[in-house]
Structures are given as C-alpha cells and as structure tokens.
CSV table of C-alpha atoms in Angstrom, one decimal:
chain,number,residue,atom,x,y,z
A,1,GLN,CA,-7.5,56.4,-70.5
A,2,SER,CA,-6.1,54.0,-73.1
A,3,ALA,CA,-8.2,51.6,-75.2
A,4,ALA,CA,-6.4,48.6,-73.6
A,5,SER,CA,-7.3,49.7,-70.1
A,6,GLU,CA,-10.9,50.4,-71.1
A,7,LYS,CA,-11.2,46.9,-72.5
A,8,ALA,CA,-9.7,45.4,-69.4
A,9,LEU,CA,-12.1,47.3,-67.2
A,10,ALA,CA,-15.0,46.2,-69.4
A,11,ASP,CA,-13.9,42.6,-69.3
A,12,GLU,CA,-13.7,42.8,-65.5
A,13,VAL,CA,-17.1,44.3,-65.2
A,14,ALA,CA,-18.6,41.7,-67.5
A,15,THR,CA,-17.3,38.8,-65.4
A,16,ALA,CA,-17.8,40.4,-62.0
A,17,PHE,CA,-20.0,38.7,-59.4
A,18,LYS,CA,-23.1,40.9,-59.4
A,19,ILE,CA,-26.6,41.3,-57.9
A,20,ARG,CA,-28.7,40.0,-60.7
A,21,PRO,CA,-32.4,40.6,-61.4
A,22,ASN,CA,-34.8,38.2,-59.7
A,23,LEU,CA,-35.8,35.1,-61.6
A,24,THR,CA,-39.3,35.2,-63.1
A,25,ALA,CA,-41.9,32.5,-63.2
A,26,THR,CA,-40.7,31.5,-66.7
A,27,ASP,CA,-37.0,31.4,-65.8
A,28,SER,CA,-35.0,28.2,-64.9
A,29,PRO,CA,-31.8,28.0,-62.9
A,30,ASN,CA,-30.6,25.5,-65.5
A,31,ALA,CA,-29.8,28.3,-67.9
A,32,LEU,CA,-27.4,30.1,-65.4
A,33,TYR,CA,-24.0,29.0,-66.7
A,34,GLY,CA,-20.6,30.6,-67.4
A,35,THR,CA,-18.8,33.7,-66.3
A,36,ALA,CA,-21.4,36.0,-67.9
A,37,MET,CA,-24.0,34.6,-65.4
A,38,LEU,CA,-22.0,35.0,-62.2
A,39,GLY,CA,-23.9,36.6,-59.4
A,40,HIS,CA,-26.8,36.6,-56.9
A,41,TYR,CA,-30.3,35.7,-58.2
A,42,GLY,CA,-33.4,36.1,-56.0
A,43,VAL,CA,-36.3,33.6,-56.3
A,44,PRO,CA,-39.4,35.3,-54.9
A,45,GLY,CA,-42.2,33.2,-56.5
A,46,ALA,CA,-42.7,29.9,-54.6
A,47,ALA,CA,-45.4,28.5,-57.0
A,48,ALA,CA,-43.2,28.9,-60.1
A,49,ALA,CA,-40.1,27.4,-58.5
A,50,THR,CA,-40.4,23.6,-59.0
A,51,THR,CA,-38.0,20.7,-59.4
A,52,ASP,CA,-39.2,20.3,-63.0
A,53,LYS,CA,-37.7,23.7,-63.7
A,54,GLY,CA,-34.4,22.7,-62.1
A,55,TYR,CA,-34.9,24.1,-58.6
A,56,PRO,CA,-33.7,21.9,-55.7
A,57,MET,CA,-37.2,21.6,-54.2
A,58,ASN,CA,-40.8,22.5,-55.0
A,59,GLY,CA,-41.9,25.9,-53.7
A,60,PHE,CA,-38.3,27.1,-53.4
A,61,VAL,CA,-38.1,30.7,-52.1
A,62,GLY,CA,-34.6,32.2,-51.5
A,63,VAL,CA,-31.5,33.0,-53.5
A,64,ILE,CA,-29.2,31.1,-55.9
A,65,PHE,CA,-25.5,32.0,-56.2
A,66,VAL,CA,-23.8,31.2,-59.5
A,67,THR,CA,-20.0,30.8,-59.1
A,68,TRP,CA,-17.2,29.9,-61.4
A,69,GLY,CA,-14.4,27.5,-60.5
A,70,PRO,CA,-11.3,26.2,-62.4
A,71,ASN,CA,-13.3,23.3,-63.8
A,72,ALA,CA,-17.0,24.3,-64.1
A,73,THR,CA,-19.8,26.5,-63.0
A,74,GLN,CA,-21.3,25.7,-59.5
A,75,GLN,CA,-24.7,26.8,-58.1
A,76,ILE,CA,-25.5,27.3,-54.4
A,77,ALA,CA,-29.1,27.6,-53.3
A,78,PHE,CA,-30.3,29.0,-50.0
A,79,ASN,CA,-34.0,28.5,-49.1
A,80,ASN,CA,-35.6,31.0,-46.8
A,81,ASN,CA,-36.3,28.2,-44.2
A,82,GLY,CA,-32.5,27.6,-43.7
A,83,ARG,CA,-32.1,24.6,-46.0
A,84,GLN,CA,-29.1,24.7,-48.3
A,85,PHE,CA,-28.3,23.0,-51.6
A,86,THR,CA,-25.4,22.8,-54.1
A,87,ARG,CA,-24.7,21.4,-57.6
A,88,GLY,CA,-22.3,21.8,-60.5
A,89,ALA,CA,-22.0,21.4,-64.2
A,90,SER,CA,-21.4,17.7,-65.0
A,91,GLY,CA,-20.2,18.0,-68.6
A,92,ALA,CA,-19.6,20.1,-71.7
A,93,TRP,CA,-22.2,22.9,-71.9
A,94,ASN,CA,-25.0,22.2,-74.3
A,95,GLY,CA,-25.6,25.9,-74.9
A,96,VAL,CA,-29.1,25.9,-73.3
A,97,ASP,CA,-29.6,24.2,-69.9
A,98,GLY,CA,-26.9,21.8,-68.9
A,99,PRO,CA,-25.9,19.2,-68.1
A,100,TRP,CA,-26.0,19.5,-64.3
A,101,THR,CA,-25.4,17.1,-61.4
A,102,ALA,CA,-28.3,16.4,-59.0
A,103,TRP,CA,-28.8,18.9,-56.2
A,104,ASN,CA,-27.1,17.8,-52.9
A,105,GLU,CA,-28.7,19.1,-49.7
A,106,ILE,CA,-26.4,20.1,-46.9
A,107,TYR,CA,-27.2,18.7,-43.5
A,108,CYS,CA,-27.9,21.5,-40.9
A,109,GLN,CA,-30.2,22.3,-38.1
A,110,ALA,CA,-33.0,22.8,-40.6
A,111,ASN,CA,-32.3,19.5,-42.3
A,112,LYS,CA,-31.0,17.0,-39.8
A,113,PRO,CA,-30.1,13.6,-41.2
A,114,THR,CA,-32.4,10.6,-40.4
A,115,PRO,CA,-31.0,7.3,-39.0
A,116,GLU,CA,-31.6,5.9,-42.5
A,117,ASP,CA,-29.5,8.7,-44.1
A,118,VAL,CA,-26.4,7.8,-42.1
A,119,GLY,CA,-27.0,4.1,-41.6
A,120,ALA,CA,-27.7,4.4,-37.9
A,121,LEU,CA,-30.3,2.8,-35.5
A,122,PRO,CA,-33.4,4.9,-34.7
A,123,VAL,CA,-34.1,5.8,-31.1
A,124,GLY,CA,-35.3,2.6,-29.4
A,125,GLY,CA,-34.1,0.5,-32.3
A,126,THR,CA,-32.5,-2.9,-32.0
A,127,ALA,CA,-29.5,-4.0,-34.0
A,128,VAL,CA,-30.0,-7.1,-36.0
A,129,ALA,CA,-26.8,-8.6,-34.5
A,130,ALA,CA,-28.1,-8.0,-31.0
A,131,THR,CA,-31.0,-10.4,-31.3
A,132,LYS,CA,-28.9,-13.5,-32.0
A,133,LEU,CA,-25.3,-14.4,-31.8
A,134,ALA,CA,-23.6,-15.0,-35.1
A,135,THR,CA,-22.0,-18.1,-33.5
A,136,ALA,CA,-23.7,-19.8,-30.6
A,137,ARG,CA,-21.7,-20.4,-27.4
A,138,LYS,CA,-22.0,-22.8,-24.5
A,139,ILE,CA,-22.5,-21.8,-20.9
A,140,ALA,CA,-21.7,-24.6,-18.5
A,141,GLY,CA,-22.3,-27.0,-21.4
A,142,VAL,CA,-25.7,-25.5,-22.5
A,143,ALA,CA,-25.9,-23.9,-25.9
A,144,PHE,CA,-26.8,-20.2,-25.9
A,145,ASP,CA,-27.4,-18.1,-29.0
A,146,GLY,CA,-29.1,-15.1,-27.4
A,147,THR,CA,-32.6,-15.8,-28.7
A,148,LYS,CA,-34.0,-17.4,-25.5
A,149,ASP,CA,-33.1,-18.0,-21.8
A,150,ILE,CA,-31.3,-21.1,-20.8
A,151,GLY,CA,-31.5,-23.1,-17.6
A,152,LEU,CA,-28.6,-24.6,-15.6
A,153,ASN,CA,-28.8,-27.3,-13.0
A,154,ALA,CA,-26.4,-28.8,-10.4
A,155,ASP,CA,-25.0,-31.2,-12.9
A,156,ASN,CA,-24.0,-28.4,-15.3
A,157,VAL,CA,-21.8,-26.7,-12.7
A,158,GLY,CA,-20.7,-29.8,-10.7
A,159,ALA,CA,-22.6,-28.8,-7.6
A,160,PHE,CA,-24.7,-30.6,-5.0
A,161,PRO,CA,-28.5,-30.6,-5.8
A,162,ALA,CA,-30.5,-28.1,-3.7
A,163,LYS,CA,-32.8,-30.9,-2.3
A,164,GLY,CA,-30.5,-33.9,-2.2
A,165,GLY,CA,-29.9,-36.4,-4.9
A,166,THR,CA,-27.1,-38.4,-6.4
A,167,VAL,CA,-23.6,-36.9,-6.6
A,168,GLY,CA,-21.1,-39.3,-8.2
A,169,SER,CA,-21.5,-42.8,-6.7
A,170,ASP,CA,-21.8,-41.9,-3.0
A,171,GLY,CA,-25.0,-39.9,-2.9
A,172,VAL,CA,-26.1,-37.3,-0.4
A,173,SER,CA,-27.3,-38.3,3.1
A,174,THR,CA,-27.6,-37.1,6.7
A,175,PRO,CA,-26.1,-37.0,9.2
A,176,TYR,CA,-23.1,-38.0,7.2
A,177,LEU,CA,-22.1,-36.3,4.0
A,178,ALA,CA,-19.8,-38.4,1.8
A,179,VAL,CA,-17.9,-36.3,-0.8
A,180,THR,CA,-15.5,-39.0,-2.1
A,181,GLY,CA,-15.5,-42.8,-2.1
A,182,ARG,CA,-12.9,-42.7,0.8
A,183,ASP,CA,-15.2,-40.5,2.9
A,184,TRP,CA,-12.5,-37.9,3.6
A,185,MET,CA,-15.1,-35.3,4.5
A,186,THR,CA,-18.1,-36.1,6.8
A,187,LYS,CA,-20.9,-34.1,8.3
A,188,ASN,CA,-21.8,-34.9,12.0
A,189,GLY,CA,-24.6,-33.9,14.3
A,190,ASN,CA,-25.0,-30.9,16.6
A,191,TYR,CA,-24.4,-30.7,20.3
A,192,ALA,CA,-26.0,-28.9,23.3
A,193,SER,CA,-25.2,-28.9,27.0
A,194,GLY,CA,-26.7,-26.3,29.3
A,195,ASN,CA,-26.0,-22.9,27.8
A,196,ASP,CA,-23.5,-24.2,25.3
A,197,TYR,CA,-24.5,-25.0,21.8
A,198,GLN,CA,-22.4,-26.5,18.9
A,199,THR,CA,-23.7,-26.6,15.4
A,200,ASN,CA,-23.4,-29.5,13.0
A,201,TRP,CA,-19.8,-29.9,12.2
A,202,THR,CA,-17.8,-30.9,9.2
A,203,ARG,CA,-14.8,-33.2,9.7
A,204,ILE,CA,-12.0,-33.3,7.1
A,205,ASN,CA,-10.2,-36.6,7.5
A,206,GLY,CA,-6.6,-37.4,6.8
A,207,ARG,CA,-5.5,-40.7,5.3
A,208,SER,CA,-6.6,-42.5,8.5
A,209,GLU,CA,-9.7,-41.3,10.3
A,210,SER,CA,-8.2,-42.1,13.6
A,211,ASP,CA,-4.8,-40.5,12.9
A,212,ALA,CA,-5.4,-37.0,11.4
A,213,MET,CA,-8.5,-34.8,11.1
A,214,VAL,CA,-9.8,-31.2,11.3
A,215,ASP,CA,-13.2,-30.3,12.7
A,216,VAL,CA,-14.9,-27.0,11.7
A,217,TYR,CA,-18.0,-25.8,13.6
A,218,HIS,CA,-19.8,-22.8,15.1
A,219,TYR,CA,-20.0,-22.6,18.9
A,220,GLU,CA,-22.3,-20.5,21.2
A,221,SER,CA,-21.9,-19.9,24.9
A,222,THR,CA,-25.2,-18.2,25.7
A,223,GLY,CA,-24.8,-14.7,27.2
A,224,HIS,CA,-21.0,-14.8,26.5
A,225,TYR,CA,-19.8,-15.2,23.0
A,226,HIS,CA,-20.1,-16.8,19.5
A,227,SER,CA,-17.1,-18.3,17.8
A,228,LEU,CA,-15.8,-20.1,14.8
A,229,ASN,CA,-13.9,-23.1,16.0
A,230,PHE,CA,-11.3,-25.5,14.5
A,231,HIS,CA,-10.2,-28.7,16.1
A,232,VAL,CA,-7.0,-30.2,14.7
A,233,PHE,CA,-5.9,-33.7,15.6
A,234,GLY,CA,-3.0,-35.9,14.5
A,235,GLY,CA,-0.3,-38.2,15.8
A,236,GLY,CA,-1.7,-38.1,19.3
A,237,ASN,CA,-1.6,-34.3,19.5
A,238,GLU,CA,-4.5,-31.9,19.2
A,239,GLY,CA,-5.2,-28.2,19.2
A,240,TYR,CA,-8.3,-26.1,19.5
A,241,PHE,CA,-8.5,-22.7,17.7
A,242,ASN,CA,-11.3,-20.3,18.7
A,243,HIS,CA,-12.2,-17.1,16.8
A,244,ARG,CA,-14.6,-15.2,19.0
A,245,ASN,CA,-17.0,-12.4,18.0
A,246,ASP,CA,-15.3,-9.9,20.5
A,247,GLY,CA,-12.2,-10.0,18.4
A,248,THR,CA,-10.2,-12.4,20.5
A,249,PHE,CA,-8.4,-15.6,19.3
A,250,PHE,CA,-7.8,-18.6,21.6
A,251,CYS,CA,-5.5,-21.5,20.7
A,252,THR,CA,-5.1,-24.5,23.0
A,253,GLY,CA,-5.6,-22.5,26.1
A,254,ALA,CA,-3.5,-19.5,24.9
A,255,VAL,CA,-5.1,-16.2,23.7
A,256,ILE,CA,-4.2,-13.4,21.4
A,257,GLY,CA,-6.5,-10.4,21.3
A,258,ALA,CA,-7.8,-7.3,23.0
A,259,ALA,CA,-9.3,-9.1,25.9
A,260,ALA,CA,-6.1,-11.0,26.9
A,261,THR,CA,-5.0,-11.1,30.6
A,262,ALA,CA,-1.6,-11.2,32.1
A,263,ASN,CA,-1.7,-15.0,32.5
A,264,GLU,CA,-2.6,-15.6,28.9
A,265,HIS,CA,0.7,-15.5,26.9
A,266,ALA,CA,0.8,-13.7,23.6
A,267,VAL,CA,3.5,-16.0,22.3
A,268,ASN,CA,3.4,-19.7,23.1
A,269,LEU,CA,7.1,-20.6,22.7
A,270,ALA,CA,6.4,-24.4,22.8
A,271,GLN,CA,3.9,-24.2,20.0
A,272,LEU,CA,6.0,-21.8,18.0
A,273,ASN,CA,9.1,-23.9,18.2
A,274,ALA,CA,7.1,-27.1,17.5
A,275,ALA,CA,5.9,-25.6,14.3
A,276,VAL,CA,9.4,-24.5,13.3
A,277,ALA,CA,10.7,-28.0,14.0
A,278,ARG,CA,8.1,-29.5,11.7
A,279,ARG,CA,8.9,-27.2,8.9
A,280,ALA,CA,12.7,-27.7,9.4
A,281,LEU,CA,12.2,-31.5,9.4
A,282,LEU,CA,10.3,-31.4,6.1
A,283,ALA,CA,13.0,-29.2,4.6
A,284,GLY,CA,15.8,-31.4,6.0
A,285,SER,CA,17.2,-28.4,7.9
A,286,THR,CA,18.4,-28.1,11.5
A,287,VAL,CA,16.1,-26.3,14.0
A,288,GLN,CA,16.9,-22.8,15.4
A,289,THR,CA,14.4,-22.2,18.2
A,290,PHE,CA,13.0,-18.8,19.1
A,291,ASP,CA,13.1,-17.0,22.5
A,292,VAL,CA,10.9,-13.9,22.7
A,293,ALA,CA,12.1,-12.8,26.2
A,294,GLN,CA,9.3,-14.9,27.9
A,295,ALA,CA,6.5,-12.6,26.9
A,296,THR,CA,3.8,-12.5,29.6
A,297,SER,CA,1.1,-10.4,27.8
A,298,TRP,CA,-0.4,-10.0,24.3
A,299,GLY,CA,0.9,-6.4,24.3
A,300,HIS,CA,4.5,-7.7,24.3
A,301,ALA,CA,4.1,-9.1,20.8
A,302,VAL,CA,5.6,-7.0,18.1
A,303,ARG,CA,3.8,-6.5,14.8
A,304,LEU,CA,5.4,-6.1,11.5
A,305,ASP,CA,3.7,-2.8,10.8
A,306,GLN,CA,5.5,-1.3,13.9
A,307,PHE,CA,8.8,-1.4,11.9
A,308,GLN,CA,8.6,1.6,9.6
A,309,SER,CA,10.9,3.3,7.2
A,310,GLY,CA,10.9,5.8,4.3
A,311,SER,CA,12.7,8.6,2.5
A,312,ASN,CA,12.1,12.0,1.0
A,313,GLY,CA,14.1,15.0,-0.1
A,314,ASN,CA,15.5,15.5,3.4
A,315,GLY,CA,17.0,12.0,3.7
A,316,ALA,CA,16.0,8.5,4.9
A,317,TRP,CA,14.5,7.5,8.2
A,318,VAL,CA,13.7,4.3,10.3
A,319,LYS,CA,11.3,3.9,13.2
A,320,LEU,CA,11.4,0.8,15.5
A,321,PRO,CA,8.8,-0.4,18.0
A,322,ASN,CA,8.7,1.3,21.4
A,323,GLY,CA,10.2,4.6,20.1
A,324,PRO,CA,13.8,4.2,18.7
A,325,GLN,CA,14.4,6.2,15.5
A,326,TRP,CA,17.2,7.4,13.3
A,327,CYS,CA,17.5,9.7,10.3
A,328,ARG,CA,20.4,10.1,7.9
A,329,GLN,CA,21.3,12.5,5.0
A,330,ASN,CA,24.3,13.4,2.8
A,331,LEU,CA,24.8,17.1,2.3
A,332,SER,CA,27.3,19.5,0.6
A,333,LEU,CA,28.0,22.3,3.1
A,334,PRO,CA,28.9,25.6,1.4
A,335,ALA,CA,32.0,27.4,2.8
A,336,ASN,CA,31.7,29.7,5.8
A,337,THR,CA,27.9,29.2,5.9
A,338,THR,CA,25.2,27.7,8.2
A,339,THR,CA,23.1,25.0,6.5
A,340,THR,CA,19.8,23.8,8.0
A,341,TRP,CA,19.0,20.1,7.8
A,342,THR,CA,15.2,19.4,8.2
A,343,PHE,CA,14.8,15.8,9.4
A,344,PRO,CA,13.0,13.5,7.0
A,345,ALA,CA,10.8,12.4,9.9
A,346,GLY,CA,10.4,14.4,13.1
A,347,PHE,CA,11.5,13.3,16.6
A,348,SER,CA,9.6,13.6,19.8
A,349,GLY,CA,12.6,15.5,21.2
A,350,THR,CA,16.1,16.7,20.2
A,351,PRO,CA,18.1,13.6,19.0
A,352,ALA,CA,21.8,12.9,19.3
A,353,LEU,CA,23.6,14.2,16.3
A,354,PHE,CA,26.7,13.0,14.4
A,355,ILE,CA,28.7,14.3,11.5
A,356,SER,CA,31.5,12.9,9.3
A,357,THR,CA,33.2,14.1,6.2
A,358,PHE,CA,33.6,12.4,2.8
A,359,ASN,CA,36.4,14.7,1.5
A,360,GLY,CA,38.6,17.4,3.0
A,361,GLU,CA,39.3,18.4,6.6
A,362,LEU,CA,36.2,18.6,8.7
A,363,LYS,CA,35.7,22.1,10.2
A,364,ALA,CA,31.9,21.9,10.7
A,365,TRP,CA,29.8,21.5,13.8
A,366,PHE,CA,26.1,21.6,14.9
A,367,ASN,CA,25.1,25.0,16.2
A,368,GLY,CA,21.5,24.4,17.0
A,369,ALA,CA,19.0,21.5,16.9
A,370,SER,CA,15.4,20.5,17.8
A,371,GLY,CA,13.0,17.6,17.1
A,372,SER,CA,12.4,18.8,13.6
A,373,GLY,CA,15.9,19.7,12.3
A,374,ALA,CA,19.5,20.9,13.0
A,375,ASN,CA,21.8,23.7,11.9
A,376,ILE,CA,25.4,22.9,10.7
A,377,TYR,CA,28.1,25.6,10.4
A,378,ASN,CA,31.0,25.0,8.0
A,379,ALA,CA,34.0,27.1,9.1
A,380,SER,CA,36.1,26.0,6.2
A,381,ASN,CA,37.0,28.2,3.2
A,382,SER,CA,35.7,25.5,0.9
A,383,ALA,CA,32.6,23.4,0.5
A,384,VAL,CA,32.6,19.9,2.1
A,385,ASN,CA,30.5,16.8,1.7
A,386,VAL,CA,29.3,15.3,5.0
A,387,ASN,CA,27.2,12.4,6.2
A,388,LEU,CA,24.7,13.4,8.9
A,389,LEU,CA,23.1,11.0,11.4
A,390,ALA,CA,20.4,11.8,14.1
A,391,ILE,CA,19.5,9.1,16.6
A,392,TRP,CA,16.8,8.9,19.3
C-alpha cells in the first residue's frame, strides 16, 4: 500500500463521524467544534449538564451530535424525554469554546408550542378585536360598537307602536286605522249573523272611496269552512274571491278546485274576456277574445305543466294533455343492417312510424316496433341519413 493511500485513509478516519466517549462532569459541549470532533457524544450525568456549561437545558440527559456543514459546525441535542435542540457556530472559532448561537428547541409532541409561542388565542380566550368594533356602526339609526346591547323602537324601524300612539300626523285609532292623510286604508268592524262570522276587515281605497276599493277579511261558516276573502269593487262592478281551507277557490259565483261540480264552470269566459279587454285597452291594442270550447267542469281546464317536452341521446319528445305524443330522431343507417331506435320517451302502445331520407335513395323500412322502440332495416349498399318520426 502506498504512502499516499495510507495518508488518505488516515485523513478519512480522522474526519469520520464516530461514536465518541461520553462527556464527563467537567466537559462542555461548547468545546466540540471542527472536523476532528465530528461524532456522537453521550451525556449520562444529569446533575453536571447545565445551561451554564453550554447544554440546552439543566439536567440534560441524552446525546449530542456534532456535524460539519459547508459553512460551520452544527450541534444537535436529543434529550431522553423526546425534546430536541439545535445550534450552530456563529462566528470565527476562538480556539476554545465558541462562539455559538443560542440553542433552538424543535416543537414536537414532547414540546408543544403554547398560544403565546405562536401568537394564538388560548382555549376560551377572547380576541381584543372581538370586544369592540374598531369603527362603530349604526343599526336602524342607533350607534352600535359591540360593547353593549342596544334597543330599537317603532320609530327606529318606521313601524306602528305595539300599544298605539302617534304615527305621522294621523295617529292610530279604532275602529278606523288611518295610514295616510287621505285615508286610503281603513280598518272596519267585525260581523256575525247566525253561524257566519267575519273578522275585522281592512279596506284599501282607490282615489275615490265610492268608486274603487278592495276589502280583505277572514270568513267562517261554522261547521263548513274557513276562507280568506277579497271583495273588489270599482266602476259599478264588483267581484268576490274566496280561498277556502278545503283547497277550493270561488270567484263571483264560479269555482276552481277539487270540490267543483258540473254546474260550476272552470273557466268563466265573460270574466276572462273582460280582463283581456281591459289589458288591451290600456295597451292600445285590439281585443282577441278567448273561446275554450264552453268548458263545463273544472277538470276541463288545461294546466301549463300538462304540456311536456324533453330530449336525450335517443332524440326529442313532446307530450300533450290527454295523451297525444310524438318522438323524433335523426340517424345514420349502416348499409344492409338493421338499426334499433329506442324512443326518447316510451308510448303506451305501438305508435305510427314515419321515415324520410336526407341523402340518397331510400331503401329502408321498419321491420318491428313496440311502445319502447322500433327496428329499421337499410337494404341499400351504402349508409343513409334518415329522419324518424313516431306519433301516438
């Protein structure tokens, strides 16, 4: 073995990370510096290991690792209770014991940070900013800064006082309740006759009390029904609208609802056309009256939700009231092949089927159908695009 290789091996051994002898009571970790000191040092004596001697805590028992980085020596200390510390050389080596940075303890399960350590609130703590608003605000005109409760009254929110009092210049009185100086809203007394009872009612007046008004009240026919009633009057005409607790709705002698009879028309053409005429007059348009085939029962009325439509990957579909339905789809039929069209919405039976072509000669026909779909055979030697229609 050459002298050069022996020297290289000696240098490597000298600077290797080693298991070093345990530190004694007189030793200090402050003296462990440089490549010659790299290694693992045990610290068995708790009484001798103090912060005055350079240990991270009094009574330290554990190990200290001395490592060497590109800039300086670093020490890592592991206490036997799980706490961990680290520090490094902070300047040019004085030849004896430093200088070193302060020991920094690593947060872990054995050393959890306190709220003060990380600037957090303790459990049950209250943030300073939560006790008082930085800038006070107003709620319904009353200043509120978060330090105390505030009280609101009727004047703050523009409401009527709970037990009467003055509102504007008209005041609050019974049996008449004046809301504005022109008395456009009044409250009138109740009514009772036999088994019929009518609560106090509110009248909303038009420009002239004798010309236009709306009355709103609750009505009870004992043993029969309760209802919310509206009485609308104007220009010599009037109407009564009655919403009962059994789900029925009466208007000026006509009824719409589950309890309707054959003599109570679902659609009152005269009232419908009168309403249309008024709207047309206001808009300056001519009147086109309605005729609903002289319906004689509420069941004859058609609801908007009875008109249904939709689409999916099998095409588009439309369903009309009372059963009519159609489906349509555009398909490309491969040559000499049977293609199955699944209807986008099923029929109650087999529908009528129609086919037309977009391009090329049509040599295709239906060769089987049901309420859920149909088969189409293309006898041509080339593919063809077709429009399919199914009607019920």
